[in-house]
Amino acid sequence: MSHAPSSGRDRPTSFQVAGPAASSRRRLTSRAVIAGMLLLAATGCSKNDIPRFGFPKPITPQGVRVLSLWQGSVIAALVIGVFVWGLIFWCVIVYRKNSDELPRQVRYNLPIEILYTAIPMVIIGVLFFYTAVIENYEDKDTLHPGLTIGVIGYKWNWQFNYASVSPGVSVNGREGEPPVLVLPTDTTIRFVESSPDVIHSFWVPSFLFKRDVIPGRTNQFELTITKPGDYIGRCAELCGVDHDRMSFEVRVLPKADFDTWLAAAKKSTNGVSPDSVIAAGSTS
């Protein structure tokens, strides 16, 4: 007994368009997502209201630039994260299985593929641009800095010298007594780094900047400090068994007080010990 071939309309298909109810849910969810994104964009904050996301408050113009880059990067990551999570939950809600019908497939959709390839490239390009601009600003050197500080990292302490303004004046750390680096405000300061033994890293968290101190190589950078006060410095490189001893203090004085301290330091023929630095800074 022969059977007539069945028509294509009798065969089950794997790709069926969702019904009107699902389409309505998609429209409502899309509007909710768009409204949420507009609300998020509308709640803009002023620059001073933006949180620092774990960064200390900067005390240099260079640090202010770095903080703005950090804030922009974190905000961009949060916005992208919220958007991605929104899409995930949207798919979970709208396309949850309530029948055997499958949603409309978008595979081989050229406009969508171009979109989700181009947008990440644009985001990366913008972040790269601002990173390069701020790095160039950080690495910019002036022809005639107001003060040059020699930074020597050695096993296991620091030495800071003021040879550019007063040869022989230096601050040397001792075991159990971290050195105190005295600096002026509102002065372009160049730090010239060197090391006789292993790699160290000069880091003051409030500068929002650190740079390696490498044997056989001279590294340098410049910054201007705008706020007086006492700050902590660290070695940010795991340099060896006594790495924990590689701490130092930074005492920032107003320019007039720094000049007074430096004049008193010049009277010492054997350099300046940490104790005399502290005494001079407290009485200036």
PDB file of C-alpha atoms in Angstrom:
ATOM      1  CA  MET A   1       0.000   0.000   0.000  1.00  0.00           C
ATOM      2  CA  SER A   2       1.471   3.287  -1.031  1.00  0.00           C
ATOM      3  CA  HIS A   3       1.394   6.495   1.001  1.00  0.00           C
ATOM      4  CA  ALA A   4       1.368   9.993  -0.361  1.00  0.00           C
ATOM      5  CA  PRO A   5       4.333  12.058   0.700  1.00  0.00           C
ATOM      6  CA  SER A   6       3.519  14.493   3.431  1.00  0.00           C
ATOM      7  CA  SER A   7       3.804  18.197   2.711  1.00  0.00           C
ATOM      8  CA  GLY A   8       6.459  20.369   4.296  1.00  0.00           C
ATOM      9  CA  ARG A   9       3.793  22.074   6.345  1.00  0.00           C
ATOM     10  CA  ASP A  10       3.208  18.808   8.264  1.00  0.00           C
ATOM     11  CA  ARG A  11       6.838  18.562   9.377  1.00  0.00           C
ATOM     12  CA  PRO A  12       7.805  19.984  12.781  1.00  0.00           C
ATOM     13  CA  THR A  13      10.119  22.935  12.646  1.00  0.00           C
ATOM     14  CA  SER A  14      12.690  23.961  15.199  1.00  0.00           C
ATOM     15  CA  PHE A  15      12.437  27.689  14.526  1.00  0.00           C
ATOM     16  CA  GLN A  16       9.035  29.096  15.210  1.00  0.00           C
ATOM     17  CA  VAL A  17       8.304  32.689  15.984  1.00  0.00           C
ATOM     18  CA  ALA A  18       7.106  33.306  19.505  1.00  0.00           C
ATOM     19  CA  GLY A  19       3.484  34.187  20.044  1.00  0.00           C
ATOM     20  CA  PRO A  20       1.933  37.600  20.729  1.00  0.00           C
ATOM     21  CA  ALA A  21       2.238  37.253  24.511  1.00  0.00           C
ATOM     22  CA  ALA A  22       5.997  36.700  24.321  1.00  0.00           C
ATOM     23  CA  SER A  23       6.369  39.636  21.930  1.00  0.00           C
ATOM     24  CA  SER A  24       4.477  41.854  24.364  1.00  0.00           C
ATOM     25  CA  ARG A  25       6.727  40.764  27.231  1.00  0.00           C
ATOM     26  CA  ARG A  26       9.815  41.530  25.157  1.00  0.00           C
ATOM     27  CA  ARG A  27       8.557  45.021  24.372  1.00  0.00           C
ATOM     28  CA  LEU A  28       7.802  45.751  28.024  1.00  0.00           C
ATOM     29  CA  THR A  29      11.164  44.421  29.170  1.00  0.00           C
ATOM     30  CA  SER A  30      13.013  46.398  26.493  1.00  0.00           C
ATOM     31  CA  ARG A  31      11.296  49.587  27.596  1.00  0.00           C
ATOM     32  CA  ALA A  32      12.180  48.857  31.227  1.00  0.00           C
ATOM     33  CA  VAL A  33      15.851  48.297  30.350  1.00  0.00           C
ATOM     34  CA  ILE A  34      15.999  51.507  28.294  1.00  0.00           C
ATOM     35  CA  ALA A  35      14.297  53.479  31.081  1.00  0.00           C
ATOM     36  CA  GLY A  36      16.759  52.108  33.630  1.00  0.00           C
ATOM     37  CA  MET A  37      19.742  53.072  31.485  1.00  0.00           C
ATOM     38  CA  LEU A  38      18.363  56.585  30.959  1.00  0.00           C
ATOM     39  CA  LEU A  39      17.790  56.932  34.696  1.00  0.00           C
ATOM     40  CA  LEU A  40      21.362  55.799  35.378  1.00  0.00           C
ATOM     41  CA  ALA A  41      22.734  58.320  32.898  1.00  0.00           C
ATOM     42  CA  ALA A  42      20.573  61.110  34.304  1.00  0.00           C
ATOM     43  CA  THR A  43      21.925  60.697  37.832  1.00  0.00           C
ATOM     44  CA  GLY A  44      25.244  62.306  36.973  1.00  0.00           C
ATOM     45  CA  CYS A  45      27.481  63.587  39.766  1.00  0.00           C
ATOM     46  CA  SER A  46      29.857  66.486  39.909  1.00  0.00           C
ATOM     47  CA  LYS A  47      33.576  65.731  39.821  1.00  0.00           C
ATOM     48  CA  ASN A  48      33.967  66.213  43.572  1.00  0.00           C
ATOM     49  CA  ASP A  49      31.095  63.827  44.307  1.00  0.00           C
ATOM     50  CA  ILE A  50      32.584  60.874  42.417  1.00  0.00           C
ATOM     51  CA  PRO A  51      34.006  58.289  44.857  1.00  0.00           C
ATOM     52  CA  ARG A  52      37.710  57.459  44.664  1.00  0.00           C
ATOM     53  CA  PHE A  53      37.050  53.671  44.589  1.00  0.00           C
ATOM     54  CA  GLY A  54      39.811  52.861  47.100  1.00  0.00           C
ATOM     55  CA  PHE A  55      42.402  55.390  45.914  1.00  0.00           C
ATOM     56  CA  PRO A  56      43.868  57.817  48.479  1.00  0.00           C
ATOM     57  CA  LYS A  57      43.294  61.528  48.036  1.00  0.00           C
ATOM     58  CA  PRO A  58      46.013  62.833  45.669  1.00  0.00           C
ATOM     59  CA  ILE A  59      48.330  65.661  46.718  1.00  0.00           C
ATOM     60  CA  THR A  60      49.876  66.357  43.305  1.00  0.00           C
ATOM     61  CA  PRO A  61      48.435  67.539  39.953  1.00  0.00           C
ATOM     62  CA  GLN A  62      49.782  64.345  38.421  1.00  0.00           C
ATOM     63  CA  GLY A  63      47.885  62.305  41.012  1.00  0.00           C
ATOM     64  CA  VAL A  64      44.674  64.181  40.207  1.00  0.00           C
ATOM     65  CA  ARG A  65      45.010  63.082  36.557  1.00  0.00           C
ATOM     66  CA  VAL A  66      45.637  59.471  37.567  1.00  0.00           C
ATOM     67  CA  LEU A  67      42.630  59.520  39.891  1.00  0.00           C
ATOM     68  CA  SER A  68      40.381  60.809  37.095  1.00  0.00           C
ATOM     69  CA  LEU A  69      41.598  57.977  34.819  1.00  0.00           C
ATOM     70  CA  TRP A  70      40.913  55.436  37.557  1.00  0.00           C
ATOM     71  CA  GLN A  71      37.433  56.832  38.233  1.00  0.00           C
ATOM     72  CA  GLY A  72      36.558  56.865  34.540  1.00  0.00           C
ATOM     73  CA  SER A  73      37.780  53.293  34.073  1.00  0.00           C
ATOM     74  CA  VAL A  74      35.828  51.992  37.066  1.00  0.00           C
ATOM     75  CA  ILE A  75      32.641  53.812  36.012  1.00  0.00           C
ATOM     76  CA  ALA A  76      32.982  52.454  32.473  1.00  0.00           C
ATOM     77  CA  ALA A  77      33.444  48.938  33.863  1.00  0.00           C
ATOM     78  CA  LEU A  78      30.400  49.332  36.109  1.00  0.00           C
ATOM     79  CA  VAL A  79      28.217  50.616  33.267  1.00  0.00           C
ATOM     80  CA  ILE A  80      29.291  47.760  30.997  1.00  0.00           C
ATOM     81  CA  GLY A  81      28.777  45.270  33.811  1.00  0.00           C
ATOM     82  CA  VAL A  82      25.267  46.550  34.546  1.00  0.00           C
ATOM     83  CA  PHE A  83      24.426  46.428  30.843  1.00  0.00           C
ATOM     84  CA  VAL A  84      25.707  42.846  30.451  1.00  0.00           C
ATOM     85  CA  TRP A  85      23.938  41.640  33.587  1.00  0.00           C
ATOM     86  CA  GLY A  86      20.795  43.408  32.370  1.00  0.00           C
ATOM     87  CA  LEU A  87      20.956  41.504  29.091  1.00  0.00           C
ATOM     88  CA  ILE A  88      21.476  38.224  30.945  1.00  0.00           C
ATOM     89  CA  PHE A  89      18.488  38.734  33.232  1.00  0.00           C
ATOM     90  CA  TRP A  90      16.437  40.019  30.306  1.00  0.00           C
ATOM     91  CA  CYS A  91      17.096  36.774  28.407  1.00  0.00           C
ATOM     92  CA  VAL A  92      16.354  34.728  31.536  1.00  0.00           C
ATOM     93  CA  ILE A  93      12.987  36.435  32.018  1.00  0.00           C
ATOM     94  CA  VAL A  94      11.807  36.961  28.455  1.00  0.00           C
ATOM     95  CA  TYR A  95      13.032  33.694  26.945  1.00  0.00           C
ATOM     96  CA  ARG A  96      12.299  31.367  29.821  1.00  0.00           C
ATOM     97  CA  LYS A  97      10.798  28.162  28.527  1.00  0.00           C
ATOM     98  CA  ASN A  98       7.013  28.162  28.725  1.00  0.00           C
ATOM     99  CA  SER A  99       6.357  26.255  25.498  1.00  0.00           C
ATOM    100  CA  ASP A 100       8.164  24.360  22.776  1.00  0.00           C
ATOM    101  CA  GLU A 101       8.431  27.479  20.643  1.00  0.00           C
ATOM    102  CA  LEU A 102      11.898  28.927  20.172  1.00  0.00           C
ATOM    103  CA  PRO A 103      12.568  32.666  19.926  1.00  0.00           C
ATOM    104  CA  ARG A 104      13.614  34.171  16.637  1.00  0.00           C
ATOM    105  CA  GLN A 105      17.237  33.249  15.934  1.00  0.00           C
ATOM    106  CA  VAL A 106      19.798  35.955  15.142  1.00  0.00           C
ATOM    107  CA  ARG A 107      22.724  33.789  14.085  1.00  0.00           C
ATOM    108  CA  TYR A 108      24.477  35.105  10.967  1.00  0.00           C
ATOM    109  CA  ASN A 109      22.921  38.523  11.593  1.00  0.00           C
ATOM    110  CA  LEU A 110      25.640  40.719  10.131  1.00  0.00           C
ATOM    111  CA  PRO A 111      24.551  44.073  11.683  1.00  0.00           C
ATOM    112  CA  ILE A 112      24.423  42.579  15.180  1.00  0.00           C
ATOM    113  CA  GLU A 113      27.792  40.857  14.773  1.00  0.00           C
ATOM    114  CA  ILE A 114      29.356  44.120  13.588  1.00  0.00           C
ATOM    115  CA  LEU A 115      27.761  45.920  16.544  1.00  0.00           C
ATOM    116  CA  TYR A 116      29.100  43.633  19.265  1.00  0.00           C
ATOM    117  CA  THR A 117      32.520  43.647  17.613  1.00  0.00           C
ATOM    118  CA  ALA A 118      32.738  47.402  17.042  1.00  0.00           C
ATOM    119  CA  ILE A 119      31.491  48.569  20.453  1.00  0.00           C
ATOM    120  CA  PRO A 120      34.210  46.752  22.485  1.00  0.00           C
ATOM    121  CA  MET A 121      36.849  48.096  20.074  1.00  0.00           C
ATOM    122  CA  VAL A 122      35.553  51.643  20.620  1.00  0.00           C
ATOM    123  CA  ILE A 123      35.614  51.192  24.407  1.00  0.00           C
ATOM    124  CA  ILE A 124      39.178  49.835  24.324  1.00  0.00           C
ATOM    125  CA  GLY A 125      40.274  52.653  22.007  1.00  0.00           C
ATOM    126  CA  VAL A 126      38.855  55.353  24.301  1.00  0.00           C
ATOM    127  CA  LEU A 127      40.475  53.857  27.409  1.00  0.00           C
ATOM    128  CA  PHE A 128      43.785  53.449  25.576  1.00  0.00           C
ATOM    129  CA  PHE A 129      43.694  57.069  24.381  1.00  0.00           C
ATOM    130  CA  TYR A 130      43.173  58.560  27.839  1.00  0.00           C
ATOM    131  CA  THR A 131      45.737  56.180  29.369  1.00  0.00           C
ATOM    132  CA  ALA A 132      48.374  57.253  26.835  1.00  0.00           C
ATOM    133  CA  VAL A 133      47.598  60.966  27.343  1.00  0.00           C
ATOM    134  CA  ILE A 134      47.934  60.731  31.130  1.00  0.00           C
ATOM    135  CA  GLU A 135      51.074  58.561  30.935  1.00  0.00           C
ATOM    136  CA  ASN A 136      52.713  61.171  28.709  1.00  0.00           C
ATOM    137  CA  TYR A 137      51.735  63.861  31.203  1.00  0.00           C
ATOM    138  CA  GLU A 138      53.190  61.792  34.057  1.00  0.00           C
ATOM    139  CA  ASP A 139      56.493  61.220  32.247  1.00  0.00           C
ATOM    140  CA  LYS A 140      56.935  64.834  31.117  1.00  0.00           C
ATOM    141  CA  ASP A 141      60.153  66.453  32.384  1.00  0.00           C
ATOM    142  CA  THR A 142      60.945  70.139  32.649  1.00  0.00           C
ATOM    143  CA  LEU A 143      64.264  71.676  31.620  1.00  0.00           C
ATOM    144  CA  HIS A 144      64.946  73.299  34.989  1.00  0.00           C
ATOM    145  CA  PRO A 145      63.178  71.663  37.970  1.00  0.00           C
ATOM    146  CA  GLY A 146      63.065  73.612  41.197  1.00  0.00           C
ATOM    147  CA  LEU A 147      64.594  70.751  43.208  1.00  0.00           C
ATOM    148  CA  THR A 148      66.314  67.470  42.365  1.00  0.00           C
ATOM    149  CA  ILE A 149      66.306  64.634  44.894  1.00  0.00           C
ATOM    150  CA  GLY A 150      68.651  61.675  44.557  1.00  0.00           C
ATOM    151  CA  VAL A 151      66.874  58.459  45.590  1.00  0.00           C
ATOM    152  CA  ILE A 152      69.063  55.447  46.357  1.00  0.00           C
ATOM    153  CA  GLY A 153      67.408  52.178  47.324  1.00  0.00           C
ATOM    154  CA  TYR A 154      69.725  49.577  48.825  1.00  0.00           C
ATOM    155  CA  LYS A 155      69.533  46.480  50.990  1.00  0.00           C
ATOM    156  CA  TRP A 156      67.586  47.317  53.129  1.00  0.00           C
ATOM    157  CA  ASN A 157      66.872  51.035  53.390  1.00  0.00           C
ATOM    158  CA  TRP A 158      66.820  54.356  51.560  1.00  0.00           C
ATOM    159  CA  GLN A 159      69.108  57.327  51.097  1.00  0.00           C
ATOM    160  CA  PHE A 160      67.866  60.714  49.880  1.00  0.00           C
ATOM    161  CA  ASN A 161      70.297  63.449  48.926  1.00  0.00           C
ATOM    162  CA  TYR A 162      69.883  67.138  48.109  1.00  0.00           C
ATOM    163  CA  ALA A 163      73.052  67.511  46.039  1.00  0.00           C
ATOM    164  CA  SER A 164      71.375  69.815  43.520  1.00  0.00           C
ATOM    165  CA  VAL A 165      70.827  72.536  46.140  1.00  0.00           C
ATOM    166  CA  SER A 166      73.258  71.597  48.906  1.00  0.00           C
ATOM    167  CA  PRO A 167      76.025  69.036  48.343  1.00  0.00           C
ATOM    168  CA  GLY A 168      76.593  66.867  51.388  1.00  0.00           C
ATOM    169  CA  VAL A 169      73.058  67.141  52.724  1.00  0.00           C
ATOM    170  CA  SER A 170      71.480  63.713  52.750  1.00  0.00           C
ATOM    171  CA  VAL A 171      69.052  61.603  54.731  1.00  0.00           C
ATOM    172  CA  ASN A 172      70.067  58.033  55.508  1.00  0.00           C
ATOM    173  CA  GLY A 173      67.829  55.387  56.987  1.00  0.00           C
ATOM    174  CA  ARG A 174      69.004  53.290  59.911  1.00  0.00           C
ATOM    175  CA  GLU A 175      67.832  49.965  61.242  1.00  0.00           C
ATOM    176  CA  GLY A 176      64.575  50.521  63.070  1.00  0.00           C
ATOM    177  CA  GLU A 177      64.439  54.188  62.004  1.00  0.00           C
ATOM    178  CA  PRO A 178      63.011  54.917  58.560  1.00  0.00           C
ATOM    179  CA  PRO A 179      64.438  57.989  56.810  1.00  0.00           C
ATOM    180  CA  VAL A 180      62.386  61.163  56.601  1.00  0.00           C
ATOM    181  CA  LEU A 181      62.329  62.820  53.183  1.00  0.00           C
ATOM    182  CA  VAL A 182      61.619  66.553  53.535  1.00  0.00           C
ATOM    183  CA  LEU A 183      60.085  68.240  50.495  1.00  0.00           C
ATOM    184  CA  PRO A 184      58.614  71.681  49.677  1.00  0.00           C
ATOM    185  CA  THR A 185      55.181  72.484  48.311  1.00  0.00           C
ATOM    186  CA  ASP A 186      54.512  74.270  45.026  1.00  0.00           C
ATOM    187  CA  THR A 187      57.905  73.277  43.578  1.00  0.00           C
ATOM    188  CA  THR A 188      58.699  71.089  40.593  1.00  0.00           C
ATOM    189  CA  ILE A 189      60.658  68.204  42.143  1.00  0.00           C
ATOM    190  CA  ARG A 190      62.676  65.744  40.079  1.00  0.00           C
ATOM    191  CA  PHE A 191      63.431  62.355  41.641  1.00  0.00           C
ATOM    192  CA  VAL A 192      66.505  60.581  40.215  1.00  0.00           C
ATOM    193  CA  GLU A 193      66.597  56.928  41.247  1.00  0.00           C
ATOM    194  CA  SER A 194      69.429  54.400  41.402  1.00  0.00           C
ATOM    195  CA  SER A 195      70.274  51.164  43.196  1.00  0.00           C
ATOM    196  CA  PRO A 196      73.604  49.397  43.887  1.00  0.00           C
ATOM    197  CA  ASP A 197      72.162  45.920  44.437  1.00  0.00           C
ATOM    198  CA  VAL A 198      68.598  44.730  43.698  1.00  0.00           C
ATOM    199  CA  ILE A 199      65.395  46.148  42.256  1.00  0.00           C
ATOM    200  CA  HIS A 200      63.355  48.334  44.601  1.00  0.00           C
ATOM    201  CA  SER A 201      60.353  50.571  43.922  1.00  0.00           C
ATOM    202  CA  PHE A 202      59.829  54.116  45.216  1.00  0.00           C
ATOM    203  CA  TRP A 203      56.167  54.490  46.148  1.00  0.00           C
ATOM    204  CA  VAL A 204      54.260  57.154  48.063  1.00  0.00           C
ATOM    205  CA  PRO A 205      50.549  56.193  47.965  1.00  0.00           C
ATOM    206  CA  SER A 206      49.404  59.830  48.207  1.00  0.00           C
ATOM    207  CA  PHE A 207      51.406  60.618  45.040  1.00  0.00           C
ATOM    208  CA  LEU A 208      49.358  57.940  43.188  1.00  0.00           C
ATOM    209  CA  PHE A 209      52.638  57.086  41.504  1.00  0.00           C
ATOM    210  CA  LYS A 210      55.499  54.635  41.872  1.00  0.00           C
ATOM    211  CA  ARG A 211      58.589  53.870  39.835  1.00  0.00           C
ATOM    212  CA  ASP A 212      61.118  51.041  40.012  1.00  0.00           C
ATOM    213  CA  VAL A 213      64.660  51.627  41.224  1.00  0.00           C
ATOM    214  CA  ILE A 214      66.761  49.349  39.017  1.00  0.00           C
ATOM    215  CA  PRO A 215      70.494  48.523  39.348  1.00  0.00           C
ATOM    216  CA  GLY A 216      72.546  49.791  36.422  1.00  0.00           C
ATOM    217  CA  ARG A 217      69.774  52.100  35.244  1.00  0.00           C
ATOM    218  CA  THR A 218      68.784  55.631  36.223  1.00  0.00           C
ATOM    219  CA  ASN A 219      65.060  56.259  36.385  1.00  0.00           C
ATOM    220  CA  GLN A 220      63.506  59.634  37.047  1.00  0.00           C
ATOM    221  CA  PHE A 221      60.184  61.417  37.285  1.00  0.00           C
ATOM    222  CA  GLU A 222      58.834  64.809  38.313  1.00  0.00           C
ATOM    223  CA  LEU A 223      55.889  66.025  40.337  1.00  0.00           C
ATOM    224  CA  THR A 224      54.632  69.039  42.261  1.00  0.00           C
ATOM    225  CA  ILE A 225      53.176  68.659  45.759  1.00  0.00           C
ATOM    226  CA  THR A 226      50.310  70.968  46.641  1.00  0.00           C
ATOM    227  CA  LYS A 227      49.432  69.947  50.206  1.00  0.00           C
ATOM    228  CA  PRO A 228      51.723  70.030  53.296  1.00  0.00           C
ATOM    229  CA  GLY A 229      51.647  67.116  55.691  1.00  0.00           C
ATOM    230  CA  ASP A 230      53.245  63.824  56.697  1.00  0.00           C
ATOM    231  CA  TYR A 231      52.905  60.850  54.359  1.00  0.00           C
ATOM    232  CA  ILE A 232      54.051  57.238  54.276  1.00  0.00           C
ATOM    233  CA  GLY A 233      56.375  55.806  51.640  1.00  0.00           C
ATOM    234  CA  ARG A 234      56.987  52.168  50.776  1.00  0.00           C
ATOM    235  CA  CYS A 235      59.067  49.907  48.604  1.00  0.00           C
ATOM    236  CA  ALA A 236      56.519  48.397  46.208  1.00  0.00           C
ATOM    237  CA  GLU A 237      58.881  45.681  44.931  1.00  0.00           C
ATOM    238  CA  LEU A 238      59.461  42.389  46.768  1.00  0.00           C
ATOM    239  CA  CYS A 239      63.196  43.073  46.979  1.00  0.00           C
ATOM    240  CA  GLY A 240      64.367  40.399  49.402  1.00  0.00           C
ATOM    241  CA  VAL A 241      64.365  39.038  52.920  1.00  0.00           C
ATOM    242  CA  ASP A 242      64.150  42.445  54.658  1.00  0.00           C
ATOM    243  CA  HIS A 243      61.732  44.056  52.252  1.00  0.00           C
ATOM    244  CA  ASP A 244      59.517  45.036  55.190  1.00  0.00           C
ATOM    245  CA  ARG A 245      62.236  47.432  56.410  1.00  0.00           C
ATOM    246  CA  MET A 246      62.054  49.478  53.200  1.00  0.00           C
ATOM    247  CA  SER A 247      59.663  52.097  54.557  1.00  0.00           C
ATOM    248  CA  PHE A 248      60.207  55.847  54.751  1.00  0.00           C
ATOM    249  CA  GLU A 249      58.351  59.007  55.688  1.00  0.00           C
ATOM    250  CA  VAL A 250      57.683  62.067  53.562  1.00  0.00           C
ATOM    251  CA  ARG A 251      57.372  65.419  55.329  1.00  0.00           C
ATOM    252  CA  VAL A 252      56.022  68.148  53.060  1.00  0.00           C
ATOM    253  CA  LEU A 253      56.608  71.698  54.290  1.00  0.00           C
ATOM    254  CA  PRO A 254      55.488  75.047  52.899  1.00  0.00           C
ATOM    255  CA  LYS A 255      58.177  76.530  50.666  1.00  0.00           C
ATOM    256  CA  ALA A 256      59.343  79.098  53.250  1.00  0.00           C
ATOM    257  CA  ASP A 257      59.600  76.451  55.991  1.00  0.00           C
ATOM    258  CA  PHE A 258      61.512  74.142  53.667  1.00  0.00           C
ATOM    259  CA  ASP A 259      64.050  76.893  52.929  1.00  0.00           C
ATOM    260  CA  THR A 260      64.508  77.374  56.674  1.00  0.00           C
ATOM    261  CA  TRP A 261      65.009  73.652  57.172  1.00  0.00           C
ATOM    262  CA  LEU A 262      67.498  73.464  54.307  1.00  0.00           C
ATOM    263  CA  ALA A 263      69.510  76.386  55.683  1.00  0.00           C
ATOM    264  CA  ALA A 264      69.742  74.598  59.028  1.00  0.00           C
ATOM    265  CA  ALA A 265      70.686  71.335  57.307  1.00  0.00           C
ATOM    266  CA  LYS A 266      73.580  72.983  55.484  1.00  0.00           C
ATOM    267  CA  LYS A 267      75.273  73.687  58.825  1.00  0.00           C
ATOM    268  CA  SER A 268      75.781  69.971  59.380  1.00  0.00           C
ATOM    269  CA  THR A 269      79.091  68.788  57.906  1.00  0.00           C
ATOM    270  CA  ASN A 270      78.231  65.102  58.252  1.00  0.00           C
ATOM    271  CA  GLY A 271      74.863  65.245  56.569  1.00  0.00           C
ATOM    272  CA  VAL A 272      71.477  65.161  58.238  1.00  0.00           C
ATOM    273  CA  SER A 273      70.334  62.271  60.388  1.00  0.00           C
ATOM    274  CA  PRO A 274      66.668  61.311  60.638  1.00  0.00           C
ATOM    275  CA  ASP A 275      66.484  62.728  64.163  1.00  0.00           C
ATOM    276  CA  SER A 276      67.733  66.146  63.107  1.00  0.00           C
ATOM    277  CA  VAL A 277      65.348  66.169  60.143  1.00  0.00           C
ATOM    278  CA  ILE A 278      62.398  65.611  62.459  1.00  0.00           C
ATOM    279  CA  ALA A 279      63.619  68.268  64.900  1.00  0.00           C
ATOM    280  CA  ALA A 280      64.193  70.819  62.149  1.00  0.00           C
ATOM    281  CA  GLY A 281      60.826  70.140  60.539  1.00  0.00           C
ATOM    282  CA  SER A 282      58.943  70.447  63.844  1.00  0.00           C
ATOM    283  CA  THR A 283      60.573  73.746  64.805  1.00  0.00           C
ATOM    284  CA  SER A 284      60.382  75.463  61.435  1.00  0.00           C
TER     285      SER A 284
END
